[in-house]
PDB file of C-alpha atoms in Angstrom:
ATOM      1  CA  MET A   1       2.400  19.310   7.999  1.00 41.00           C
ATOM      2  CA  THR A   2       0.580  18.222  11.129  1.00 42.00           C
ATOM      3  CA  ALA A   3      -2.625  16.272  11.454  1.00 39.00           C
ATOM      4  CA  SER A   4      -4.480  19.495  12.247  1.00 39.00           C
ATOM      5  CA  ASN A   5      -3.480  20.938   8.872  1.00 40.00           C
ATOM      6  CA  LEU A   6      -5.332  18.201   7.027  1.00 44.00           C
ATOM      7  CA  GLN A   7      -8.700  19.890   7.610  1.00 49.00           C
ATOM      8  CA  SER A   8     -10.328  16.631   8.578  1.00 56.00           C
ATOM      9  CA  GLU A   9     -13.934  17.054   9.592  1.00 55.00           C
ATOM     10  CA  PRO A  10     -15.256  14.167  11.677  1.00 56.00           C
ATOM     11  CA  CYS A  11     -19.002  14.402  11.992  1.00 64.00           C
ATOM     12  CA  SER A  12     -21.307  12.037  13.838  1.00 73.00           C
ATOM     13  CA  ALA A  13     -24.003  12.790  11.260  1.00 85.00           C
ATOM     14  CA  ILE A  14     -22.095  10.818   8.604  1.00 93.00           C
ATOM     15  CA  TYR A  15     -20.348   8.252  10.826  1.00 93.00           C
ATOM     16  CA  PRO A  16     -18.557   5.918  10.045  1.00 95.00           C
ATOM     17  CA  TYR A  17     -17.259   8.416   7.495  1.00 96.00           C
ATOM     18  CA  VAL A  18     -14.993  11.383   8.060  1.00 96.00           C
ATOM     19  CA  LEU A  19     -14.350  14.127   5.511  1.00 96.00           C
ATOM     20  CA  LEU A  20     -10.792  15.014   4.467  1.00 95.00           C
ATOM     21  CA  SER A  21     -11.455  18.440   2.999  1.00 94.00           C
ATOM     22  CA  THR A  22      -7.873  18.873   1.778  1.00 94.00           C
ATOM     23  CA  TYR A  23      -8.194  15.879  -0.532  1.00 96.00           C
ATOM     24  CA  ARG A  24     -11.976  16.066  -1.100  1.00 97.00           C
ATOM     25  CA  LEU A  25     -12.352  12.502   0.119  1.00 97.00           C
ATOM     26  CA  LEU A  26     -14.562  10.564   2.496  1.00 97.00           C
ATOM     27  CA  VAL A  27     -12.725   8.024   4.649  1.00 97.00           C
ATOM     28  CA  CYS A  28     -14.446   5.155   6.420  1.00 97.00           C
ATOM     29  CA  GLN A  29     -13.050   5.199   9.945  1.00 95.00           C
ATOM     30  CA  VAL A  30     -13.893   1.528  10.459  1.00 96.00           C
ATOM     31  CA  CYS A  31     -12.329   0.187   7.260  1.00 97.00           C
ATOM     32  CA  ALA A  32      -9.527   2.798   7.204  1.00 97.00           C
ATOM     33  CA  PHE A  33      -9.701   3.635   3.515  1.00 97.00           C
ATOM     34  CA  ALA A  34     -11.471   6.193   1.350  1.00 97.00           C
ATOM     35  CA  SER A  35     -14.664   5.965  -0.683  1.00 95.00           C
ATOM     36  CA  VAL A  36     -15.887   8.128  -3.522  1.00 97.00           C
ATOM     37  CA  ALA A  37     -19.384   9.454  -2.915  1.00 97.00           C
ATOM     38  CA  ASP A  38     -21.006   7.324  -5.629  1.00 96.00           C
ATOM     39  CA  GLU A  39     -19.751   4.124  -3.965  1.00 96.00           C
ATOM     40  CA  VAL A  40     -20.896   4.894  -0.428  1.00 97.00           C
ATOM     41  CA  ALA A  41     -24.143   2.928  -0.783  1.00 97.00           C
ATOM     42  CA  THR A  42     -22.315  -0.164  -2.031  1.00 96.00           C
ATOM     43  CA  HIS A  43     -19.659   0.123   0.656  1.00 97.00           C
ATOM     44  CA  LEU A  44     -22.215   0.362   3.443  1.00 97.00           C
ATOM     45  CA  ARG A  45     -24.288  -2.501   2.055  1.00 96.00           C
ATOM     46  CA  THR A  46     -21.355  -4.897   1.641  1.00 95.00           C
ATOM     47  CA  ARG A  47     -19.096  -3.900   4.539  1.00 94.00           C
ATOM     48  CA  HIS A  48     -21.478  -2.631   7.213  1.00 96.00           C
ATOM     49  CA  ARG A  49     -24.502  -4.880   7.347  1.00 93.00           C
ATOM     50  CA  ASP A  50     -24.617  -4.178  11.079  1.00 94.00           C
ATOM     51  CA  ILE A  51     -25.946  -0.708  10.228  1.00 95.00           C
ATOM     52  CA  GLN A  52     -29.707  -0.785   9.700  1.00 95.00           C
ATOM     53  CA  SER A  53     -30.851  -0.250   6.128  1.00 95.00           C
ATOM     54  CA  GLU A  54     -32.777   2.910   7.053  1.00 96.00           C
ATOM     55  CA  ARG A  55     -29.638   4.405   8.576  1.00 95.00           C
ATOM     56  CA  ARG A  56     -27.550   3.414   5.550  1.00 96.00           C
ATOM     57  CA  GLN A  57     -29.991   5.145   3.221  1.00 96.00           C
ATOM     58  CA  GLU A  58     -29.966   8.197   5.471  1.00 96.00           C
ATOM     59  CA  LEU A  59     -26.163   8.322   5.263  1.00 95.00           C
ATOM     60  CA  VAL A  60     -26.256   8.096   1.482  1.00 96.00           C
ATOM     61  CA  GLU A  61     -28.677  11.017   1.270  1.00 96.00           C
ATOM     62  CA  LYS A  62     -26.628  13.148   3.676  1.00 95.00           C
ATOM     63  CA  ILE A  63     -23.406  12.483   1.790  1.00 95.00           C
ATOM     64  CA  LYS A  64     -25.074  13.562  -1.448  1.00 94.00           C
ATOM     65  CA  GLN A  65     -25.431  16.992   0.148  1.00 94.00           C
ATOM     66  CA  VAL A  66     -21.725  17.310   1.047  1.00 94.00           C
ATOM     67  CA  PRO A  67     -20.179  19.893  -1.302  1.00 94.00           C
ATOM     68  CA  ASN A  68     -16.862  19.727  -3.129  1.00 95.00           C
ATOM     69  CA  ILE A  69     -16.088  16.023  -2.756  1.00 97.00           C
ATOM     70  CA  LEU A  70     -14.989  13.494  -5.351  1.00 97.00           C
ATOM     71  CA  HIS A  71     -17.898  11.408  -6.602  1.00 97.00           C
ATOM     72  CA  SER A  72     -16.509   8.853  -9.033  1.00 96.00           C
ATOM     73  CA  ARG A  73     -13.448   6.879 -10.029  1.00 94.00           C
ATOM     74  CA  ASP A  74     -13.163   9.178 -13.011  1.00 96.00           C
ATOM     75  CA  ASP A  75     -12.941  12.101 -10.579  1.00 97.00           C
ATOM     76  CA  LEU A  76     -10.029  10.353  -8.882  1.00 97.00           C
ATOM     77  CA  ARG A  77      -8.112  10.137 -12.152  1.00 95.00           C
ATOM     78  CA  HIS A  78      -8.593  13.816 -12.908  1.00 95.00           C
ATOM     79  CA  TYR A  79      -8.849  15.661  -9.606  1.00 96.00           C
ATOM     80  CA  LEU A  80      -7.312  13.702  -6.727  1.00 97.00           C
ATOM     81  CA  GLN A  81      -4.326  15.625  -5.390  1.00 95.00           C
ATOM     82  CA  TYR A  82      -1.733  13.548  -3.557  1.00 96.00           C
ATOM     83  CA  PRO A  83       0.520  15.093  -0.903  1.00 94.00           C
ATOM     84  CA  THR A  84       3.545  16.627  -2.604  1.00 89.00           C
ATOM     85  CA  ASP A  85       5.626  16.875   0.567  1.00 91.00           C
ATOM     86  CA  THR A  86       6.235  14.389   3.345  1.00 93.00           C
ATOM     87  CA  ILE A  87       3.331  14.772   5.776  1.00 95.00           C
ATOM     88  CA  GLN A  88       2.408  13.348   9.138  1.00 95.00           C
ATOM     89  CA  PRO A  89       0.436  10.084   8.872  1.00 96.00           C
ATOM     90  CA  ILE A  90      -3.272  10.600   8.242  1.00 96.00           C
ATOM     91  CA  PRO A  91      -4.900   9.090  11.347  1.00 92.00           C
ATOM     92  CA  TYR A  92      -8.091   7.860   9.684  1.00 95.00           C
ATOM     93  CA  LEU A  93      -6.280   5.739   7.099  1.00 97.00           C
ATOM     94  CA  ALA A  94      -4.630   2.373   7.698  1.00 96.00           C
ATOM     95  CA  PRO A  95      -1.316   2.693   9.594  1.00 95.00           C
ATOM     96  CA  PRO A  96       1.711   3.538   7.431  1.00 96.00           C
ATOM     97  CA  LYS A  97       3.703   0.734   5.861  1.00 96.00           C
ATOM     98  CA  PRO A  98       7.420   1.000   6.706  1.00 96.00           C
ATOM     99  CA  ASP A  99       8.754  -0.888   3.680  1.00 96.00           C
ATOM    100  CA  GLY A 100       8.144   1.527   0.806  1.00 97.00           C
ATOM    101  CA  LEU A 101      10.601   1.721  -2.090  1.00 97.00           C
ATOM    102  CA  LYS A 102      10.947   5.270  -3.410  1.00 97.00           C
ATOM    103  CA  CYS A 103      12.431   6.119  -6.798  1.00 96.00           C
ATOM    104  CA  ARG A 104      15.316   8.540  -6.317  1.00 95.00           C
ATOM    105  CA  ALA A 105      14.631  10.182  -9.681  1.00 95.00           C
ATOM    106  CA  CYS A 106      10.916  10.998  -9.463  1.00 96.00           C
ATOM    107  CA  GLY A 107       9.663   9.989  -6.006  1.00 95.00           C
ATOM    108  CA  HIS A 108       7.352   7.200  -7.219  1.00 96.00           C
ATOM    109  CA  ILE A 109       6.666   4.756  -4.361  1.00 98.00           C
ATOM    110  CA  VAL A 110       5.843   1.056  -4.486  1.00 97.00           C
ATOM    111  CA  ARG A 111       6.351  -1.781  -2.015  1.00 96.00           C
ATOM    112  CA  ARG A 112       7.537  -4.566  -4.289  1.00 95.00           C
ATOM    113  CA  VAL A 113      11.028  -4.889  -5.696  1.00 95.00           C
ATOM    114  CA  GLN A 114       9.818  -6.163  -9.047  1.00 94.00           C
ATOM    115  CA  LYS A 115       7.616  -3.089  -9.483  1.00 96.00           C
ATOM    116  CA  ILE A 116      10.357  -0.591  -8.607  1.00 96.00           C
ATOM    117  CA  GLN A 117      12.774  -2.407 -10.911  1.00 95.00           C
ATOM    118  CA  LYS A 118      10.252  -2.230 -13.739  1.00 96.00           C
ATOM    119  CA  HIS A 119       9.561   1.449 -13.031  1.00 97.00           C
ATOM    120  CA  CYS A 120      13.239   2.410 -12.999  1.00 96.00           C
ATOM    121  CA  THR A 121      13.894   0.425 -16.176  1.00 95.00           C
ATOM    122  CA  GLU A 122      10.931   1.762 -18.170  1.00 96.00           C
ATOM    123  CA  LYS A 123      10.829   5.349 -16.900  1.00 96.00           C
ATOM    124  CA  HIS A 124      14.505   6.071 -16.249  1.00 96.00           C
ATOM    125  CA  GLN A 125      16.347   3.577 -18.478  1.00 94.00           C
ATOM    126  CA  TRP A 126      17.980   1.901 -15.473  1.00 93.00           C
ATOM    127  CA  MET A 127      19.890  -1.293 -16.219  1.00 89.00           C
ATOM    128  CA  ASN A 128      20.318  -3.878 -13.511  1.00 83.00           C
ATOM    129  CA  PRO A 129      24.121  -4.315 -13.246  1.00 78.00           C
ATOM    130  CA  ARG A 130      23.635  -7.888 -12.102  1.00 70.00           C
ATOM    131  CA  GLY A 131      21.675  -8.971 -15.143  1.00 65.00           C
ATOM    132  CA  ARG A 132      19.932 -12.321 -15.331  1.00 61.00           C
ATOM    133  CA  GLY A 133      20.962 -15.542 -13.643  1.00 54.00           C
ATOM    134  CA  ARG A 134      22.853 -16.124 -10.434  1.00 55.00           C
ATOM    135  CA  PRO A 135      25.189 -13.393  -9.156  1.00 54.00           C
ATOM    136  CA  ALA A 136      28.862 -13.783  -9.921  1.00 55.00           C
ATOM    137  CA  PRO A 137      31.091 -14.608  -6.925  1.00 57.00           C
ATOM    138  CA  ASN A 138      32.638 -11.638  -5.118  1.00 56.00           C
ATOM    139  CA  TYR A 139      30.191  -9.169  -6.650  1.00 55.00           C
ATOM    140  CA  PRO A 140      29.726  -6.639  -3.814  1.00 55.00           C
ATOM    141  CA  VAL A 141      27.204  -4.118  -5.122  1.00 54.00           C
ATOM    142  CA  SER A 142      25.998  -2.007  -2.195  1.00 57.00           C
ATOM    143  CA  ALA A 143      22.290  -1.436  -1.697  1.00 52.00           C
ATOM    144  CA  TYR A 144      23.107   2.276  -1.634  1.00 55.00           C
ATOM    145  CA  GLU A 145      23.799   2.124  -5.371  1.00 80.00           C
ATOM    146  CA  LEU A 146      20.256   1.107  -6.163  1.00 90.00           C
ATOM    147  CA  PRO A 147      18.177   3.830  -7.871  1.00 94.00           C
ATOM    148  CA  TRP A 148      15.575   3.701  -5.112  1.00 96.00           C
ATOM    149  CA  GLU A 149      15.396   4.384  -1.399  1.00 95.00           C
ATOM    150  CA  GLU A 150      14.324   1.662   0.994  1.00 94.00           C
ATOM    151  CA  HIS A 151      12.366   1.731   4.257  1.00 95.00           C
ATOM    152  CA  VAL A 152      10.149   4.649   3.211  1.00 96.00           C
ATOM    153  CA  ALA A 153       7.018   5.004   5.365  1.00 97.00           C
ATOM    154  CA  CYS A 154       3.966   5.350   3.147  1.00 97.00           C
ATOM    155  CA  GLN A 155       0.168   5.425   3.143  1.00 98.00           C
ATOM    156  CA  ARG A 156      -2.533   5.364   0.479  1.00 98.00           C
ATOM    157  CA  PHE A 157      -6.168   6.415   0.221  1.00 98.00           C
ATOM    158  CA  PHE A 158      -7.571   3.348  -1.557  1.00 97.00           C
ATOM    159  CA  PRO A 159      -6.505  -0.310  -1.360  1.00 95.00           C
ATOM    160  CA  SER A 160      -6.713  -0.843  -5.138  1.00 93.00           C
ATOM    161  CA  ARG A 161      -7.487   0.717  -8.525  1.00 92.00           C
ATOM    162  CA  GLU A 162      -7.592   4.497  -8.943  1.00 93.00           C
ATOM    163  CA  GLY A 163      -6.383   6.379  -5.895  1.00 95.00           C
ATOM    164  CA  SER A 164      -4.173   3.555  -4.608  1.00 96.00           C
ATOM    165  CA  LYS A 165      -0.890   5.364  -5.246  1.00 96.00           C
ATOM    166  CA  TRP A 166       1.406   5.383  -2.208  1.00 98.00           C
ATOM    167  CA  PHE A 167       2.619   8.681  -0.727  1.00 98.00           C
ATOM    168  CA  GLN A 168       5.364   9.294   1.820  1.00 97.00           C
ATOM    169  CA  VAL A 169       4.632  10.092   5.450  1.00 97.00           C
ATOM    170  CA  ASN A 170       6.913  11.006   8.310  1.00 94.00           C
ATOM    171  CA  MET A 171       7.199   7.995  10.590  1.00 81.00           C
ATOM    172  CA  ARG A 172      10.327   7.625  12.687  1.00 68.00           C
ATOM    173  CA  ILE A 173      11.222   4.185  13.965  1.00 48.00           C
ATOM    174  CA  LYS A 174      12.673   4.460  17.426  1.00 41.00           C
ATOM    175  CA  GLU A 175      15.577   2.132  18.001  1.00 38.00           C
ATOM    176  CA  GLN A 176      16.872   1.308  21.443  1.00 36.00           C
ATOM    177  CA  ALA A 177      20.458   1.753  20.316  1.00 34.00           C
ATOM    178  CA  ASN A 178      19.775   5.393  19.460  1.00 41.00           C
ATOM    179  CA  ARG A 179      18.202   6.316  22.802  1.00 44.00           C
ATOM    180  CA  PRO A 180      20.353   8.365  25.220  1.00 47.00           C
ATOM    181  CA  GLY A 181      21.886   6.242  27.945  1.00 47.00           C
ATOM    182  CA  ALA A 182      21.263   2.974  26.156  1.00 44.00           C
ATOM    183  CA  LYS A 183      23.701   0.283  27.200  1.00 47.00           C
ATOM    184  CA  PRO A 184      25.766  -1.279  24.442  1.00 44.00           C
ATOM    185  CA  SER A 185      24.714  -4.806  23.616  1.00 42.00           C
ATOM    186  CA  ALA A 186      27.137  -7.640  24.167  1.00 45.00           C
ATOM    187  CA  LYS A 187      25.771  -9.418  21.123  1.00 44.00           C
ATOM    188  CA  LYS A 188      27.494  -9.176  17.802  1.00 43.00           C
ATOM    189  CA  PRO A 189      25.861  -6.413  15.713  1.00 43.00           C
ATOM    190  CA  GLN A 190      23.618  -7.738  13.008  1.00 42.00           C
ATOM    191  CA  GLY A 191      23.976  -6.444   9.463  1.00 43.00           C
ATOM    192  CA  THR A 192      21.155  -4.204   8.294  1.00 42.00           C
ATOM    193  CA  LEU A 193      19.428  -4.358   4.958  1.00 43.00           C
ATOM    194  CA  GLN A 194      21.462  -1.385   3.723  1.00 45.00           C
ATOM    195  CA  ALA A 195      24.678  -3.281   4.420  1.00 46.00           C
ATOM    196  CA  LEU A 196      23.611  -6.242   2.310  1.00 52.00           C
ATOM    197  CA  THR A 197      24.637  -6.695  -1.265  1.00 56.00           C
ATOM    198  CA  SER A 198      22.202  -5.667  -3.948  1.00 60.00           C
ATOM    199  CA  GLU A 199      21.348  -9.314  -4.672  1.00 63.00           C
ATOM    200  CA  ALA A 200      20.707 -10.193  -1.023  1.00 65.00           C
ATOM    201  CA  SER A 201      18.692  -7.027  -0.462  1.00 67.00           C
ATOM    202  CA  ILE A 202      16.428  -7.716  -3.435  1.00 71.00           C
ATOM    203  CA  HIS A 203      15.962 -11.357  -2.445  1.00 66.00           C
ATOM    204  CA  LEU A 204      15.009 -10.395   1.112  1.00 72.00           C
ATOM    205  CA  GLN A 205      12.538  -7.816  -0.172  1.00 74.00           C
ATOM    206  CA  GLN A 206      10.951 -10.445  -2.421  1.00 73.00           C
ATOM    207  CA  VAL A 207      10.520 -12.815   0.524  1.00 73.00           C
ATOM    208  CA  ILE A 208       8.833 -10.029   2.497  1.00 76.00           C
ATOM    209  CA  GLU A 209       6.646  -9.180  -0.500  1.00 77.00           C
ATOM    210  CA  ARG A 210       5.410 -12.756  -0.875  1.00 75.00           C
ATOM    211  CA  ASP A 211       4.416 -12.826   2.779  1.00 75.00           C
ATOM    212  CA  THR A 212       2.674  -9.451   2.399  1.00 75.00           C
ATOM    213  CA  GLN A 213       0.856 -10.594  -0.752  1.00 74.00           C
ATOM    214  CA  TYR A 214      -0.294 -13.755   1.019  1.00 72.00           C
ATOM    215  CA  ARG A 215      -1.714 -11.800   3.957  1.00 73.00           C
ATOM    216  CA  GLU A 216      -3.385  -9.274   1.654  1.00 72.00           C
ATOM    217  CA  ALA A 217      -4.886 -12.094  -0.413  1.00 67.00           C
ATOM    218  CA  LEU A 218      -6.389 -13.639   2.709  1.00 67.00           C
ATOM    219  CA  SER A 219      -8.171 -10.381   3.507  1.00 65.00           C
ATOM    220  CA  GLN A 220      -9.666 -10.019   0.029  1.00 62.00           C
ATOM    221  CA  PRO A 221     -13.124 -11.416  -0.800  1.00 57.00           C
ATOM    222  CA  ARG A 222     -12.883 -14.768  -2.549  1.00 54.00           C
ATOM    223  CA  ALA A 223     -14.349 -15.289  -6.001  1.00 51.00           C
ATOM    224  CA  THR A 224     -16.686 -18.277  -5.989  1.00 50.00           C
ATOM    225  CA  VAL A 225     -18.040 -20.390  -8.805  1.00 48.00           C
ATOM    226  CA  ASN A 226     -21.423 -18.705  -8.445  1.00 52.00           C
ATOM    227  CA  ASP A 227     -19.836 -15.250  -8.680  1.00 52.00           C
ATOM    228  CA  ALA A 228     -17.396 -15.928 -11.487  1.00 50.00           C
ATOM    229  CA  GLY A 229     -19.063 -18.580 -13.667  1.00 53.00           C
ATOM    230  CA  THR A 230     -18.212 -22.175 -14.509  1.00 52.00           C
ATOM    231  CA  ASN A 231     -15.635 -21.409 -17.199  1.00 55.00           C
ATOM    232  CA  THR A 232     -13.508 -19.105 -15.098  1.00 52.00           C
ATOM    233  CA  PHE A 233     -10.222 -19.796 -13.357  1.00 52.00           C
ATOM    234  CA  PRO A 234     -11.766 -20.028  -9.838  1.00 50.00           C
ATOM    235  CA  ALA A 235     -14.187 -22.677 -11.033  1.00 52.00           C
ATOM    236  CA  ILE A 236     -11.501 -24.707 -12.788  1.00 54.00           C
ATOM    237  CA  SER A 237      -8.836 -24.543 -10.075  1.00 60.00           C
ATOM    238  CA  LEU A 238     -10.377 -24.126  -6.646  1.00 61.00           C
ATOM    239  CA  TRP A 239      -7.192 -25.139  -4.851  1.00 64.00           C
ATOM    240  CA  LEU A 240      -5.087 -22.468  -6.580  1.00 65.00           C
ATOM    241  CA  ASP A 241      -7.797 -19.919  -5.854  1.00 64.00           C
ATOM    242  CA  ARG A 242      -7.770 -20.889  -2.183  1.00 64.00           C
ATOM    243  CA  THR A 243      -3.984 -20.732  -1.792  1.00 71.00           C
ATOM    244  CA  GLN A 244      -3.617 -17.601  -3.973  1.00 71.00           C
ATOM    245  CA  TRP A 245      -0.332 -19.019  -5.307  1.00 72.00           C
ATOM    246  CA  PRO A 246      -0.708 -17.616  -8.852  1.00 72.00           C
ATOM    247  CA  SER A 247      -0.872 -14.036  -7.547  1.00 70.00           C
ATOM    248  CA  ILE A 248       1.673 -14.498  -4.747  1.00 72.00           C
ATOM    249  CA  TYR A 249       4.413 -16.123  -6.833  1.00 73.00           C
ATOM    250  CA  ARG A 250       3.762 -14.407 -10.167  1.00 74.00           C
ATOM    251  CA  GLY A 251       7.099 -13.366 -11.651  1.00 71.00           C
ATOM    252  CA  SER A 252       9.182 -14.971  -8.902  1.00 71.00           C
ATOM    253  CA  ARG A 253      12.433 -16.701  -9.730  1.00 65.00           C
ATOM    254  CA  ARG A 254      12.216 -20.433  -9.265  1.00 67.00           C
ATOM    255  CA  ASP A 255      15.826 -20.732  -8.095  1.00 64.00           C
ATOM    256  CA  VAL A 256      15.151 -18.567  -5.021  1.00 62.00           C
ATOM    257  CA  LEU A 257      11.757 -19.977  -4.006  1.00 64.00           C
TER     258      LEU A 257
END
């Protein structure tokens, strides 16, 4: 499927939004994620204060007149249709992430090893052959034997809550070694993630995840004492709230930190 098949309908009348008719969604071209119609007013007020209030209200009224779009989070749960096949990246959304982990059994995609392990265990009765504790010496389990695929390019409509499920897109990573006429490198070839053992592959993914979680946490609005109340976690532990350590390192093994 090409970008033209998505039936996207950019319209200056509702800018910064664009309509994805195929999925019945409005996407903010500036923020690069979707909004349901009922949340447009809040999104514009909190994210786009540079737009004059009269213009924001005008946008809200115009979007109310757009037919056949999803209006609420409840609509997302019942009516949002995700791509069933691998499609070209949707240009109005955030760029695809190249580190998706796709379940070989059902196609479910996440980007954290702990989540894909939990999914495979609960949904498909997978048992980690390594078990708990440190790996035994000379235990060469190939990453190919894992019940999920790695390096799957993926996008999502929403950054959190309903509608934040990842879906696969077709994004090819061009490597110099694969280009015609490329000169062989004199350097010793480096092992890829697929060539690593299962233990090393999972550990590397967890390191990448912690860095990703940290960067995502920095971009999220911070909860303050005024917002959350004096008896809440942010009020009690401001330093932990600032560093985001509880969310970044939740579930991590202490022996590999």
